[in-house]
Amino acid sequence: MSQVSIVKANPQTAVGGKLTEMALDYMKYSLAGSREPAIINNTFQKLWKARNNRFSHEYAYEAVREGKTLGMIMCYPTILMDKLAWPTFSQLFDIHKWRLLGYNLRNWKEFYTMVTLKEGEKDEFHIGTIAALPESRGLGIGTELIRHAEKQALLQGFAKSSLTVKQENAGAIKLYERLGYNKVGVINKPAVSMYRMSKSLN
C-alpha cells in the first residue's frame, strides 16, 4: 500500500471546496447564504482558490495518496484566523451580494453562533478545519494531518495547538484525546454545542 503524503495545498484541487464543506457541517449554510448544494459547492471552491480568506488553500495542507487528495487540514495562528474574518465576509458578499444577508437574517441563530464563536486563544495555533473523504477511513489520515499541523505550529513558534469539536462527535473526540488534546472549555450557542480542546506541544 502506498504512503500518504502531506503536501501544501493546491488552489486547483477539485475536492478542496468539498472537504471544507464537510468540515464546516451546518455552518456552511450561513457562509454560503443558501442550502442549495450547487451554491454551497461553488462558494467553497471559490474561497479555496482565492487568497486572504479563512477557507483558502493558502492555509491548508492536503493528504495525498497515489496522486489523489483524500483529506485536508487548515491551520493558522488564532490571531491570523481572527484577522481573516472580515476579508472572508467581504469575499462572500462579493459572491452572493444581498442574498447572503437575507439568508442570515432569516436564520439568525446560525449566523449569531458563527460570528460570536471564540474558537481559540491568542497564544495558540489553531486547527480551523479538518476533513477526510469517506473512502479514506482507516488510513490514519486524520492523525497524519494533525501531526503535520502541530509541526507547523512549532515551526512558527507556538507551544500550544487547539481545535473545536461538536460534543456529539464521539469518534473525533476519541481521536483528539488519543493524540494528546484535552477539553479546556465548552461552547454552548443556539445552533451548536462544542468542546474547545488544546494540547501543549512542549
Short mmCIF file of C-alpha atoms in Angstrom, two decimals:
data_model
loop_
_atom_site.label_atom_id
_atom_site.label_comp_id
_atom_site.label_asym_id
_atom_site.label_seq_id
_atom_site.Cartn_x
_atom_site.Cartn_y
_atom_site.Cartn_z
CA MET A 1 0.00 0.00 0.00
CA SER A 2 1.44 3.39 -0.96
CA GLN A 3 2.21 6.01 1.64
CA VAL A 4 0.08 9.06 2.37
CA SER A 5 1.98 12.32 1.85
CA ILE A 6 1.06 15.65 3.44
CA VAL A 7 1.69 18.50 1.00
CA LYS A 8 0.97 22.22 0.76
CA ALA A 9 -2.49 22.69 -0.71
CA ASN A 10 -3.00 23.38 -4.39
CA PRO A 11 -5.61 26.01 -5.40
CA GLN A 12 -6.65 23.77 -8.32
CA THR A 13 -7.51 20.76 -6.14
CA ALA A 14 -11.00 19.75 -7.23
CA VAL A 15 -12.12 18.47 -3.83
CA GLY A 16 -10.74 21.40 -1.80
CA GLY A 17 -14.12 23.09 -1.51
CA LYS A 18 -15.92 19.80 -0.84
CA LEU A 19 -13.57 18.95 2.04
CA THR A 20 -14.10 22.43 3.52
CA GLU A 21 -17.88 21.91 3.35
CA MET A 22 -17.55 18.55 5.10
CA ALA A 23 -15.51 20.11 7.91
CA LEU A 24 -17.88 23.03 8.44
CA ASP A 25 -21.02 20.92 8.79
CA TYR A 26 -24.08 23.15 9.37
CA MET A 27 -22.09 26.45 9.33
CA LYS A 28 -21.64 26.11 5.59
CA TYR A 29 -25.25 27.30 5.12
CA SER A 30 -24.71 30.68 6.77
CA LEU A 31 -21.44 31.19 4.92
CA ALA A 32 -22.94 30.33 1.54
CA GLY A 33 -26.25 32.06 2.27
CA SER A 34 -28.10 29.04 0.91
CA ARG A 35 -28.99 25.40 1.47
CA GLU A 36 -28.69 24.53 -2.22
CA PRO A 37 -25.82 22.03 -2.73
CA ALA A 38 -24.64 23.57 -6.01
CA ILE A 39 -24.42 27.07 -4.50
CA ILE A 40 -22.60 25.76 -1.41
CA ASN A 41 -20.11 23.81 -3.50
CA ASN A 42 -19.45 26.78 -5.78
CA THR A 43 -18.96 29.09 -2.78
CA PHE A 44 -16.33 26.98 -1.09
CA GLN A 45 -14.49 26.12 -4.26
CA LYS A 46 -14.17 29.87 -4.96
CA LEU A 47 -12.92 30.52 -1.42
CA TRP A 48 -10.48 27.61 -1.72
CA LYS A 49 -8.98 29.04 -4.93
CA ALA A 50 -8.83 32.62 -3.62
CA ARG A 51 -6.32 34.03 -1.13
CA ASN A 52 -6.67 36.01 2.10
CA ASN A 53 -9.74 34.26 3.48
CA ARG A 54 -10.17 31.74 6.26
CA PHE A 55 -11.02 28.89 3.87
CA SER A 56 -8.24 29.48 1.34
CA HIS A 57 -5.79 26.84 0.11
CA GLU A 58 -3.19 29.33 1.35
CA TYR A 59 -3.61 27.97 4.91
CA ALA A 60 -4.27 24.33 4.02
CA TYR A 61 -2.39 21.07 3.61
CA GLU A 62 -3.59 18.04 1.69
CA ALA A 63 -3.23 14.33 2.39
CA VAL A 64 -2.36 12.76 -0.97
CA ARG A 65 -2.06 9.10 -1.93
CA GLU A 66 -1.30 7.89 -5.46
CA GLY A 67 -1.96 11.37 -6.80
CA LYS A 68 -5.40 11.65 -5.18
CA THR A 69 -6.32 14.11 -2.42
CA LEU A 70 -8.04 12.21 0.38
CA GLY A 71 -8.06 14.78 3.19
CA MET A 72 -7.33 18.36 4.15
CA ILE A 73 -6.45 20.45 7.21
CA MET A 74 -6.50 24.26 7.59
CA CYS A 75 -4.41 25.70 10.38
CA TYR A 76 -3.08 29.09 11.43
CA PRO A 77 -2.25 31.21 14.45
CA THR A 78 -5.53 32.14 16.18
CA ILE A 79 -4.64 35.83 15.77
CA LEU A 80 -4.37 35.39 12.00
CA MET A 81 -7.60 33.36 11.85
CA ASP A 82 -9.44 36.19 13.65
CA LYS A 83 -7.96 38.79 11.29
CA LEU A 84 -9.26 36.81 8.31
CA ALA A 85 -12.89 37.13 9.46
CA TRP A 86 -13.57 40.44 7.68
CA PRO A 87 -11.77 39.59 4.38
CA THR A 88 -13.70 36.29 4.35
CA PHE A 89 -17.04 38.05 4.78
CA SER A 90 -16.09 40.59 2.12
CA GLN A 91 -15.33 37.81 -0.39
CA LEU A 92 -18.57 36.02 0.48
CA PHE A 93 -20.53 39.23 -0.07
CA ASP A 94 -18.85 39.69 -3.45
CA ILE A 95 -20.03 36.20 -4.41
CA HIS A 96 -23.60 36.37 -3.10
CA LYS A 97 -24.43 40.06 -2.64
CA TRP A 98 -27.63 40.72 -0.63
CA ARG A 99 -28.80 37.11 -0.75
CA LEU A 100 -26.15 36.36 1.88
CA LEU A 101 -27.61 38.91 4.29
CA GLY A 102 -31.18 37.81 3.54
CA TYR A 103 -30.43 34.19 4.40
CA ASN A 104 -28.69 35.11 7.63
CA LEU A 105 -31.48 37.42 8.75
CA ARG A 106 -33.94 34.55 8.26
CA ASN A 107 -31.62 32.09 10.03
CA TRP A 108 -30.23 34.41 12.66
CA LYS A 109 -29.38 31.68 15.21
CA GLU A 110 -26.90 30.06 12.81
CA PHE A 111 -25.43 33.47 11.98
CA TYR A 112 -25.20 34.55 15.63
CA THR A 113 -23.42 31.33 16.53
CA MET A 114 -20.92 31.75 13.72
CA VAL A 115 -19.97 35.38 14.40
CA THR A 116 -19.73 35.03 18.20
CA LEU A 117 -17.75 31.78 18.24
CA LYS A 118 -14.49 32.15 20.18
CA GLU A 119 -12.51 29.20 18.92
CA GLY A 120 -9.00 29.77 20.18
CA GLU A 121 -6.76 31.80 22.47
CA LYS A 122 -4.23 34.32 21.16
CA ASP A 123 -1.23 32.19 22.11
CA GLU A 124 -2.49 29.12 20.21
CA PHE A 125 -2.00 27.70 16.75
CA HIS A 126 -5.50 26.70 15.69
CA ILE A 127 -6.76 23.82 13.58
CA GLY A 128 -9.70 25.51 11.90
CA THR A 129 -10.97 22.70 9.68
CA ILE A 130 -10.08 19.07 9.09
CA ALA A 131 -11.84 16.56 6.85
CA ALA A 132 -11.19 13.31 5.01
CA LEU A 133 -13.13 11.69 2.20
CA PRO A 134 -15.22 8.66 3.27
CA GLU A 135 -13.10 6.28 1.16
CA SER A 136 -10.01 7.22 3.16
CA ARG A 137 -11.29 5.95 6.51
CA GLY A 138 -8.88 3.65 8.28
CA LEU A 139 -5.74 5.05 6.61
CA GLY A 140 -4.81 7.24 9.58
CA ILE A 141 -5.19 10.42 7.55
CA GLY A 142 -6.67 12.47 10.41
CA THR A 143 -3.72 11.59 12.62
CA GLU A 144 -1.16 12.47 9.93
CA LEU A 145 -2.84 15.81 9.19
CA ILE A 146 -2.99 16.81 12.86
CA ARG A 147 0.66 15.87 13.39
CA HIS A 148 1.60 17.97 10.38
CA ALA A 149 -0.35 20.95 11.78
CA GLU A 150 1.49 20.57 15.08
CA LYS A 151 4.83 20.66 13.24
CA GLN A 152 3.73 23.89 11.57
CA ALA A 153 2.82 25.31 14.98
CA LEU A 154 6.27 24.56 16.36
CA LEU A 155 7.98 25.98 13.26
CA GLN A 156 6.05 29.22 13.81
CA GLY A 157 6.99 29.39 17.49
CA PHE A 158 3.76 28.21 19.12
CA ALA A 159 3.71 25.96 22.18
CA LYS A 160 0.00 25.16 22.05
CA SER A 161 -2.32 23.74 19.40
CA SER A 162 -6.12 23.97 19.64
CA LEU A 163 -9.32 22.94 17.88
CA THR A 164 -13.07 22.76 18.41
CA VAL A 165 -15.30 19.72 18.01
CA LYS A 166 -19.03 19.13 18.26
CA GLN A 167 -19.95 17.46 21.54
CA GLU A 168 -21.79 14.63 19.80
CA ASN A 169 -18.81 13.75 17.56
CA ALA A 170 -17.54 10.95 19.80
CA GLY A 171 -15.23 9.46 17.15
CA ALA A 172 -13.37 12.73 16.58
CA ILE A 173 -13.12 13.44 20.32
CA LYS A 174 -11.61 9.99 20.87
CA LEU A 175 -9.03 10.64 18.13
CA TYR A 176 -8.08 14.05 19.51
CA GLU A 177 -7.75 12.71 23.05
CA ARG A 178 -5.55 9.87 21.79
CA LEU A 179 -3.31 12.50 20.17
CA GLY A 180 -2.97 14.39 23.45
CA TYR A 181 -5.72 17.02 23.26
CA ASN A 182 -7.67 17.87 26.40
CA LYS A 183 -11.06 19.52 26.80
CA VAL A 184 -10.45 23.04 28.08
CA GLY A 185 -13.83 24.66 27.52
CA VAL A 186 -17.42 24.25 26.43
CA ILE A 187 -19.13 26.39 23.79
CA ASN A 188 -22.93 26.41 24.02
CA LYS A 189 -24.61 28.50 21.33
CA PRO A 190 -28.16 28.49 19.92
CA ALA A 191 -27.17 26.32 16.96
CA VAL A 192 -24.32 24.20 18.30
CA SER A 193 -22.61 22.74 21.37
CA MET A 194 -18.85 22.22 21.10
CA TYR A 195 -15.79 21.42 23.15
CA ARG A 196 -12.68 23.53 22.93
CA MET A 197 -9.63 21.28 23.07
CA SER A 198 -5.94 22.12 23.29
CA LYS A 199 -2.57 20.43 23.54
CA SER A 200 0.79 21.57 24.87
CA LEU A 201 3.45 20.93 22.23
CA ASN A 202 6.44 21.20 24.57
#
